[in-house]
PDB file of C-alpha atoms and ligand atoms in Angstrom:
ATOM      1  CA  MET A   1      97.267 112.033 115.493  1.00  0.00           C
ATOM      2  CA  SER A   2      96.004 114.536 118.140  1.00  0.00           C
ATOM      3  CA  PRO A   3      97.920 117.785 118.294  1.00  0.00           C
ATOM      4  CA  ALA A   4      98.770 117.147 121.906  1.00  0.00           C
ATOM      5  CA  HIS A   5     100.523 114.080 121.008  1.00  0.00           C
ATOM      6  CA  ARG A   6     104.370 114.557 121.001  1.00  0.00           C
ATOM      7  CA  SER A   7     105.403 111.773 118.641  1.00  0.00           C
ATOM      8  CA  LEU A   8     104.365 108.364 117.407  1.00  0.00           C
ATOM      9  CA  ASN A   9     107.264 106.030 116.775  1.00  0.00           C
ATOM     10  CA  LEU A  10     106.154 102.791 115.062  1.00  0.00           C
ATOM     11  CA  VAL A  11     107.884  99.662 113.880  1.00  0.00           C
ATOM     12  CA  PHE A  12     106.126  97.541 111.206  1.00  0.00           C
ATOM     13  CA  LEU A  13     107.099  93.866 110.897  1.00  0.00           C
ATOM     14  CA  GLY A  14     105.949  91.389 108.355  1.00  0.00           C
ATOM     15  CA  PRO A  15     107.169  88.948 105.683  1.00  0.00           C
ATOM     16  CA  PRO A  16     107.926  90.089 102.129  1.00  0.00           C
ATOM     17  CA  ALA A  17     104.634  90.326 100.085  1.00  0.00           C
ATOM     18  CA  SER A  18     102.483  90.575 103.177  1.00  0.00           C
ATOM     19  CA  GLY A  19     101.056  93.924 102.207  1.00  0.00           C
ATOM     20  CA  LYS A  20     103.306  95.611 104.619  1.00  0.00           C
ATOM     21  CA  GLY A  21     104.545  98.266 102.150  1.00  0.00           C
ATOM     22  CA  THR A  22     101.054  99.247 101.151  1.00  0.00           C
ATOM     23  CA  GLN A  23      99.793  99.393 104.705  1.00  0.00           C
ATOM     24  CA  ALA A  24     102.791 101.359 105.770  1.00  0.00           C
ATOM     25  CA  LYS A  25     102.160 103.950 103.203  1.00  0.00           C
ATOM     26  CA  VAL A  26      98.477 104.270 104.114  1.00  0.00           C
ATOM     27  CA  LEU A  27      99.210 104.479 107.860  1.00  0.00           C
ATOM     28  CA  SER A  28     102.035 107.082 107.279  1.00  0.00           C
ATOM     29  CA  GLU A  29      99.499 109.256 105.577  1.00  0.00           C
ATOM     30  CA  ARG A  30      96.788 108.724 108.240  1.00  0.00           C
ATOM     31  CA  TYR A  31      99.195 109.512 111.066  1.00  0.00           C
ATOM     32  CA  GLU A  32     101.238 112.113 109.129  1.00  0.00           C
ATOM     33  CA  ILE A  33     104.455 110.548 109.857  1.00  0.00           C
ATOM     34  CA  PRO A  34     107.154 109.474 107.381  1.00  0.00           C
ATOM     35  CA  HIS A  35     107.358 105.983 106.068  1.00  0.00           C
ATOM     36  CA  VAL A  36     110.959 104.960 106.638  1.00  0.00           C
ATOM     37  CA  ALA A  37     111.525 101.757 104.558  1.00  0.00           C
ATOM     38  CA  THR A  38     115.087 100.449 104.562  1.00  0.00           C
ATOM     39  CA  GLY A  39     114.491  98.282 101.486  1.00  0.00           C
ATOM     40  CA  LEU A  40     113.403 101.328  99.384  1.00  0.00           C
ATOM     41  CA  MET A  41     116.218 103.434 100.709  1.00  0.00           C
ATOM     42  CA  LEU A  42     118.795 100.688  99.947  1.00  0.00           C
ATOM     43  CA  ARG A  43     117.357 100.186  96.368  1.00  0.00           C
ATOM     44  CA  SER A  44     117.532 103.911  95.744  1.00  0.00           C
ATOM     45  CA  GLU A  45     121.091 103.894  96.705  1.00  0.00           C
ATOM     46  CA  VAL A  46     121.829 101.042  94.260  1.00  0.00           C
ATOM     47  CA  GLU A  47     119.859 102.838  91.465  1.00  0.00           C
ATOM     48  CA  ARG A  48     121.769 106.000  92.006  1.00  0.00           C
ATOM     49  CA  SER A  49     125.082 104.022  92.144  1.00  0.00           C
ATOM     50  CA  THR A  50     126.129 105.745  95.344  1.00  0.00           C
ATOM     51  CA  ALA A  51     129.112 104.443  97.356  1.00  0.00           C
ATOM     52  CA  LEU A  52     126.706 102.694  99.726  1.00  0.00           C
ATOM     53  CA  GLY A  53     124.725 101.417  96.850  1.00  0.00           C
ATOM     54  CA  SER A  54     127.639  99.613  95.331  1.00  0.00           C
ATOM     55  CA  GLN A  55     128.525  98.139  98.752  1.00  0.00           C
ATOM     56  CA  VAL A  56     125.037  96.651  99.277  1.00  0.00           C
ATOM     57  CA  LYS A  57     124.105  95.634  95.700  1.00  0.00           C
ATOM     58  CA  GLU A  58     125.381  92.140  95.832  1.00  0.00           C
ATOM     59  CA  SER A  59     123.490  91.332  99.165  1.00  0.00           C
ATOM     60  CA  ILE A  60     120.279  92.826  97.844  1.00  0.00           C
ATOM     61  CA  ASP A  61     120.427  90.792  94.620  1.00  0.00           C
ATOM     62  CA  ARG A  62     120.863  87.605  96.603  1.00  0.00           C
ATOM     63  CA  GLY A  63     118.082  88.490  99.109  1.00  0.00           C
ATOM     64  CA  ALA A  64     120.703  88.421 101.928  1.00  0.00           C
ATOM     65  CA  LEU A  65     120.824  91.058 104.698  1.00  0.00           C
ATOM     66  CA  VAL A  66     123.200  93.847 104.394  1.00  0.00           C
ATOM     67  CA  PRO A  67     125.624  94.588 107.311  1.00  0.00           C
ATOM     68  CA  ASP A  68     124.065  96.142 110.522  1.00  0.00           C
ATOM     69  CA  GLU A  69     126.581  99.081 110.559  1.00  0.00           C
ATOM     70  CA  LEU A  70     125.570 100.218 107.159  1.00  0.00           C
ATOM     71  CA  ILE A  71     121.882 100.216 107.942  1.00  0.00           C
ATOM     72  CA  ARG A  72     122.437 101.905 111.270  1.00  0.00           C
ATOM     73  CA  GLY A  73     124.049 104.909 109.571  1.00  0.00           C
ATOM     74  CA  LEU A  74     121.293 105.128 107.061  1.00  0.00           C
ATOM     75  CA  ILE A  75     118.441 104.918 109.710  1.00  0.00           C
ATOM     76  CA  LEU A  76     120.216 107.418 112.093  1.00  0.00           C
ATOM     77  CA  GLN A  77     120.623 110.019 109.276  1.00  0.00           C
ATOM     78  CA  ARG A  78     116.909 109.568 108.297  1.00  0.00           C
ATOM     79  CA  LEU A  79     115.604 109.821 111.936  1.00  0.00           C
ATOM     80  CA  LEU A  80     117.620 113.027 112.423  1.00  0.00           C
ATOM     81  CA  ARG A  81     115.654 114.740 109.687  1.00  0.00           C
ATOM     82  CA  GLU A  82     113.045 117.297 110.556  1.00  0.00           C
ATOM     83  CA  ASP A  83     110.155 115.356 109.325  1.00  0.00           C
ATOM     84  CA  CYS A  84     110.698 112.528 111.799  1.00  0.00           C
ATOM     85  CA  ALA A  85     110.346 114.864 114.760  1.00  0.00           C
ATOM     86  CA  ARG A  86     106.643 113.924 115.285  1.00  0.00           C
ATOM     87  CA  GLY A  87     107.232 110.295 114.754  1.00  0.00           C
ATOM     88  CA  PHE A  88     108.058 107.659 112.073  1.00  0.00           C
ATOM     89  CA  LEU A  89     107.016 104.345 110.762  1.00  0.00           C
ATOM     90  CA  LEU A  90     109.976 101.951 110.375  1.00  0.00           C
ATOM     91  CA  ASP A  91     109.374  99.324 107.574  1.00  0.00           C
ATOM     92  CA  GLY A  92     112.002  96.653 107.178  1.00  0.00           C
ATOM     93  CA  TYR A  93     113.989  97.487 110.311  1.00  0.00           C
ATOM     94  CA  PRO A  94     114.854  95.876 112.731  1.00  0.00           C
ATOM     95  CA  ARG A  95     115.192  92.566 111.063  1.00  0.00           C
ATOM     96  CA  SER A  96     117.086  90.769 113.773  1.00  0.00           C
ATOM     97  CA  ILE A  97     117.402  90.918 117.536  1.00  0.00           C
ATOM     98  CA  GLU A  98     120.838  92.597 117.072  1.00  0.00           C
ATOM     99  CA  GLN A  99     119.282  95.364 114.961  1.00  0.00           C
ATOM    100  CA  ALA A 100     116.578  95.697 117.610  1.00  0.00           C
ATOM    101  CA  GLY A 101     119.236  96.451 120.262  1.00  0.00           C
ATOM    102  CA  ILE A 102     121.044  98.878 117.915  1.00  0.00           C
ATOM    103  CA  LEU A 103     117.668 100.634 117.359  1.00  0.00           C
ATOM    104  CA  ASP A 104     116.994 100.830 121.067  1.00  0.00           C
ATOM    105  CA  ASP A 105     120.504 102.424 121.668  1.00  0.00           C
ATOM    106  CA  MET A 106     119.954 104.835 118.756  1.00  0.00           C
ATOM    107  CA  LEU A 107     116.516 105.991 119.998  1.00  0.00           C
ATOM    108  CA  ALA A 108     117.754 106.313 123.520  1.00  0.00           C
ATOM    109  CA  GLU A 109     120.403 108.595 122.346  1.00  0.00           C
ATOM    110  CA  LEU A 110     117.813 110.694 120.613  1.00  0.00           C
ATOM    111  CA  GLY A 111     115.612 110.640 123.741  1.00  0.00           C
ATOM    112  CA  ARG A 112     112.989 108.615 122.069  1.00  0.00           C
ATOM    113  CA  ALA A 113     111.489 105.080 122.179  1.00  0.00           C
ATOM    114  CA  ILE A 114     109.294 102.733 120.132  1.00  0.00           C
ATOM    115  CA  GLU A 115     105.667 103.121 120.992  1.00  0.00           C
ATOM    116  CA  ARG A 116     104.134 100.236 119.078  1.00  0.00           C
ATOM    117  CA  VAL A 117     105.334  97.276 116.973  1.00  0.00           C
ATOM    118  CA  ILE A 118     102.871  96.062 114.392  1.00  0.00           C
ATOM    119  CA  LEU A 119     103.271  92.506 113.158  1.00  0.00           C
ATOM    120  CA  LEU A 120     101.415  91.578 110.005  1.00  0.00           C
ATOM    121  CA  ARG A 121     100.802  87.783 110.066  1.00  0.00           C
ATOM    122  CA  VAL A 122     100.607  85.924 106.710  1.00  0.00           C
ATOM    123  CA  PRO A 123     101.420  82.188 106.461  1.00  0.00           C
ATOM    124  CA  ASP A 124     104.261  81.021 104.046  1.00  0.00           C
ATOM    125  CA  ASP A 125     101.925  79.316 101.451  1.00  0.00           C
ATOM    126  CA  GLU A 126     100.053  82.476 101.010  1.00  0.00           C
ATOM    127  CA  ILE A 127     103.214  84.589 100.691  1.00  0.00           C
ATOM    128  CA  ILE A 128     104.518  82.161  97.978  1.00  0.00           C
ATOM    129  CA  ARG A 129     101.136  82.326  96.174  1.00  0.00           C
ATOM    130  CA  ARG A 130     101.052  86.116  96.225  1.00  0.00           C
ATOM    131  CA  GLN A 131     104.668  86.367  94.862  1.00  0.00           C
ATOM    132  CA  ARG A 132     103.815  84.066  92.023  1.00  0.00           C
ATOM    133  CA  GLU A 133     100.751  86.069  91.077  1.00  0.00           C
ATOM    134  CA  ARG A 134     102.612  89.344  91.052  1.00  0.00           C
ATOM    135  CA  GLY A 135     102.803  90.126  87.361  1.00  0.00           C
ATOM    136  CA  GLN A 136     106.074  92.120  87.212  1.00  0.00           C
ATOM    137  CA  ARG A 137     108.763  91.037  89.474  1.00  0.00           C
ATOM    138  CA  ARG A 138     111.773  92.992  90.823  1.00  0.00           C
ATOM    139  CA  PRO A 139     115.108  91.502  89.730  1.00  0.00           C
ATOM    140  CA  ASP A 140     115.456  90.219  93.408  1.00  0.00           C
ATOM    141  CA  GLU A 141     112.164  88.379  93.290  1.00  0.00           C
ATOM    142  CA  GLN A 142     113.010  85.135  91.475  1.00  0.00           C
ATOM    143  CA  ASP A 143     111.645  82.030  93.161  1.00  0.00           C
ATOM    144  CA  ALA A 144     114.819  80.980  94.830  1.00  0.00           C
ATOM    145  CA  VAL A 145     115.465  84.510  96.116  1.00  0.00           C
ATOM    146  CA  VAL A 146     111.800  84.758  97.399  1.00  0.00           C
ATOM    147  CA  THR A 147     112.201  81.540  99.296  1.00  0.00           C
ATOM    148  CA  GLU A 148     115.565  82.648 100.718  1.00  0.00           C
ATOM    149  CA  ARG A 149     114.170  86.047 101.847  1.00  0.00           C
ATOM    150  CA  LEU A 150     111.257  84.372 103.432  1.00  0.00           C
ATOM    151  CA  ARG A 151     113.429  81.931 105.274  1.00  0.00           C
ATOM    152  CA  THR A 152     115.812  84.644 106.454  1.00  0.00           C
ATOM    153  CA  TYR A 153     112.718  86.665 107.693  1.00  0.00           C
ATOM    154  CA  ARG A 154     111.053  83.790 109.538  1.00  0.00           C
ATOM    155  CA  GLU A 155     114.364  82.915 111.275  1.00  0.00           C
ATOM    156  CA  LYS A 156     114.339  86.341 112.948  1.00  0.00           C
ATOM    157  CA  GLU A 157     110.625  86.980 113.245  1.00  0.00           C
ATOM    158  CA  SER A 158     109.961  84.790 116.287  1.00  0.00           C
ATOM    159  CA  GLU A 159     112.621  86.378 118.452  1.00  0.00           C
ATOM    160  CA  LEU A 160     111.595  89.978 117.506  1.00  0.00           C
ATOM    161  CA  ARG A 161     107.963  88.961 118.298  1.00  0.00           C
ATOM    162  CA  GLU A 162     108.879  87.631 121.650  1.00  0.00           C
ATOM    163  CA  LEU A 163     110.980  90.700 122.524  1.00  0.00           C
ATOM    164  CA  TYR A 164     108.312  93.169 121.692  1.00  0.00           C
ATOM    165  CA  GLN A 165     105.490  91.079 123.260  1.00  0.00           C
ATOM    166  CA  ARG A 166     107.463  90.935 126.466  1.00  0.00           C
ATOM    167  CA  ARG A 167     107.662  94.763 126.379  1.00  0.00           C
ATOM    168  CA  GLY A 168     103.904  95.009 125.826  1.00  0.00           C
ATOM    169  CA  LEU A 169     104.490  96.763 122.434  1.00  0.00           C
ATOM    170  CA  LEU A 170     103.282  94.177 120.053  1.00  0.00           C
ATOM    171  CA  VAL A 171     100.048  94.576 117.896  1.00  0.00           C
ATOM    172  CA  GLU A 172      99.427  91.478 115.899  1.00  0.00           C
ATOM    173  CA  VAL A 173      97.181  91.707 112.878  1.00  0.00           C
ATOM    174  CA  ASP A 174      95.914  89.053 110.407  1.00  0.00           C
ATOM    175  CA  GLY A 175      97.293  90.135 107.096  1.00  0.00           C
ATOM    176  CA  ARG A 176      94.953  87.803 105.126  1.00  0.00           C
ATOM    177  CA  GLN A 177      92.027  90.266 105.671  1.00  0.00           C
ATOM    178  CA  SER A 178      91.100  92.949 103.156  1.00  0.00           C
ATOM    179  CA  GLN A 179      93.398  95.865 102.839  1.00  0.00           C
ATOM    180  CA  GLU A 180      90.836  98.156 104.581  1.00  0.00           C
ATOM    181  CA  MET A 181      90.291  95.727 107.367  1.00  0.00           C
ATOM    182  CA  VAL A 182      93.973  95.395 108.013  1.00  0.00           C
ATOM    183  CA  THR A 183      94.323  99.171 108.058  1.00  0.00           C
ATOM    184  CA  GLU A 184      91.401  99.349 110.602  1.00  0.00           C
ATOM    185  CA  ALA A 185      92.844  96.564 112.819  1.00  0.00           C
ATOM    186  CA  VAL A 186      96.273  98.317 112.915  1.00  0.00           C
ATOM    187  CA  MET A 187      94.709 101.638 113.831  1.00  0.00           C
ATOM    188  CA  HIS A 188      92.663 100.058 116.506  1.00  0.00           C
ATOM    189  CA  GLY A 189      95.832  98.385 118.056  1.00  0.00           C
ATOM    190  CA  VAL A 190      97.877 101.544 117.850  1.00  0.00           C
ATOM    191  CA  GLY A 191      95.031 103.615 119.155  1.00  0.00           C
ATOM    192  CA  ALA A 192      96.077 103.328 122.798  1.00  0.00           C
ATOM    193  CA  ALA A 193      99.613 104.639 121.967  1.00  0.00           C
ATOM    194  CA  VAL A 194      98.142 107.594 119.925  1.00  0.00           C
ATOM    195  CA  SER A 195      95.850 108.781 122.772  1.00  0.00           C
ATOM    196  CA  ALA A 196      98.340 108.118 125.591  1.00  0.00           C
TER     197      ALA A 196
HETATM  198  P1  AMP B   1     112.815  94.826 101.678  1.00  0.00           P
HETATM  199  O1  AMP B   1     112.291  95.618 100.571  1.00  0.00           O
HETATM  200  O2  AMP B   1     112.487  95.347 103.021  1.00  0.00           O
HETATM  201  O3  AMP B   1     112.463  93.331 101.601  1.00  0.00           O
HETATM  202  O4  AMP B   1     114.430  94.922 101.566  1.00  0.00           O
HETATM  203  C1  AMP B   1     115.090  94.500 100.354  1.00  0.00           C
HETATM  204  C2  AMP B   1     116.575  94.029 100.644  1.00  0.00           C
HETATM  205  O5  AMP B   1     117.214  95.200 101.310  1.00  0.00           O
HETATM  206  C3  AMP B   1     116.621  92.881 101.604  1.00  0.00           C
HETATM  207  O6  AMP B   1     116.545  91.675 100.985  1.00  0.00           O
HETATM  208  C4  AMP B   1     118.057  93.183 102.220  1.00  0.00           C
HETATM  209  O7  AMP B   1     119.026  92.725 101.361  1.00  0.00           O
HETATM  210  C5  AMP B   1     118.055  94.647 102.397  1.00  0.00           C
HETATM  211  N1  AMP B   1     117.583  95.188 103.627  1.00  0.00           N
HETATM  212  C6  AMP B   1     116.548  95.875 103.859  1.00  0.00           C
HETATM  213  N2  AMP B   1     116.308  96.191 105.131  1.00  0.00           N
HETATM  214  C7  AMP B   1     117.425  95.567 105.807  1.00  0.00           C
HETATM  215  C8  AMP B   1     117.778  95.457 107.139  1.00  0.00           C
HETATM  216  N3  AMP B   1     117.149  96.087 108.128  1.00  0.00           N
HETATM  217  N4  AMP B   1     118.991  94.813 107.342  1.00  0.00           N
HETATM  218  C9  AMP B   1     119.610  94.237 106.487  1.00  0.00           C
HETATM  219  N5  AMP B   1     119.293  94.261 105.148  1.00  0.00           N
HETATM  220  C10 AMP B   1     118.194  94.945 104.812  1.00  0.00           C
END
């Protein structure tokens, strides 16, 4: 990111096992902005048995979404931290049109806005194949849960895609390419926002 650039606020969308987490990590290093992943944050709350953790454990184990209000608080606290001043890469949020609205309001209050939304495209059969090949599964990655999480994701994906496309923010990338090519394609798509 050029020193003159004030901030780079990115949203990363993509199905589970699309390589989104890996890409988000690489991109957060390249752009020097924190990787804010709601799934990781929530699982850490569960592992540490915090009050929030015990509230969300059951939903996470089932692959269901946790209530909007809980995620809102979690994200707001995270975005207020100093390391988000120059931007952030949101991974796993928003996951619905309602959450997109909540995020817009939250960012407006902070005097900020989304600059680019990256959508990693990977078809269902490829996702299911990748999940099966993963040697060690998380407890929430049994077949039925994988299918349920994918179904929940797809249900919301099209409306989010439409929303961000309408706003001219969407960068779509084919997630079936090699890891390096995906990174390159994302950076190319985000380039305009970085140098703006
Ligand atoms: P992920 O690692 O992003 O797939 O998230 C793991 C689990 O955390 C999901 O299956 C949900 O139960 C929960 N979760 C993560 N992000 C959100 C979100 N934005 N809204 C609701 N639930 C979420």
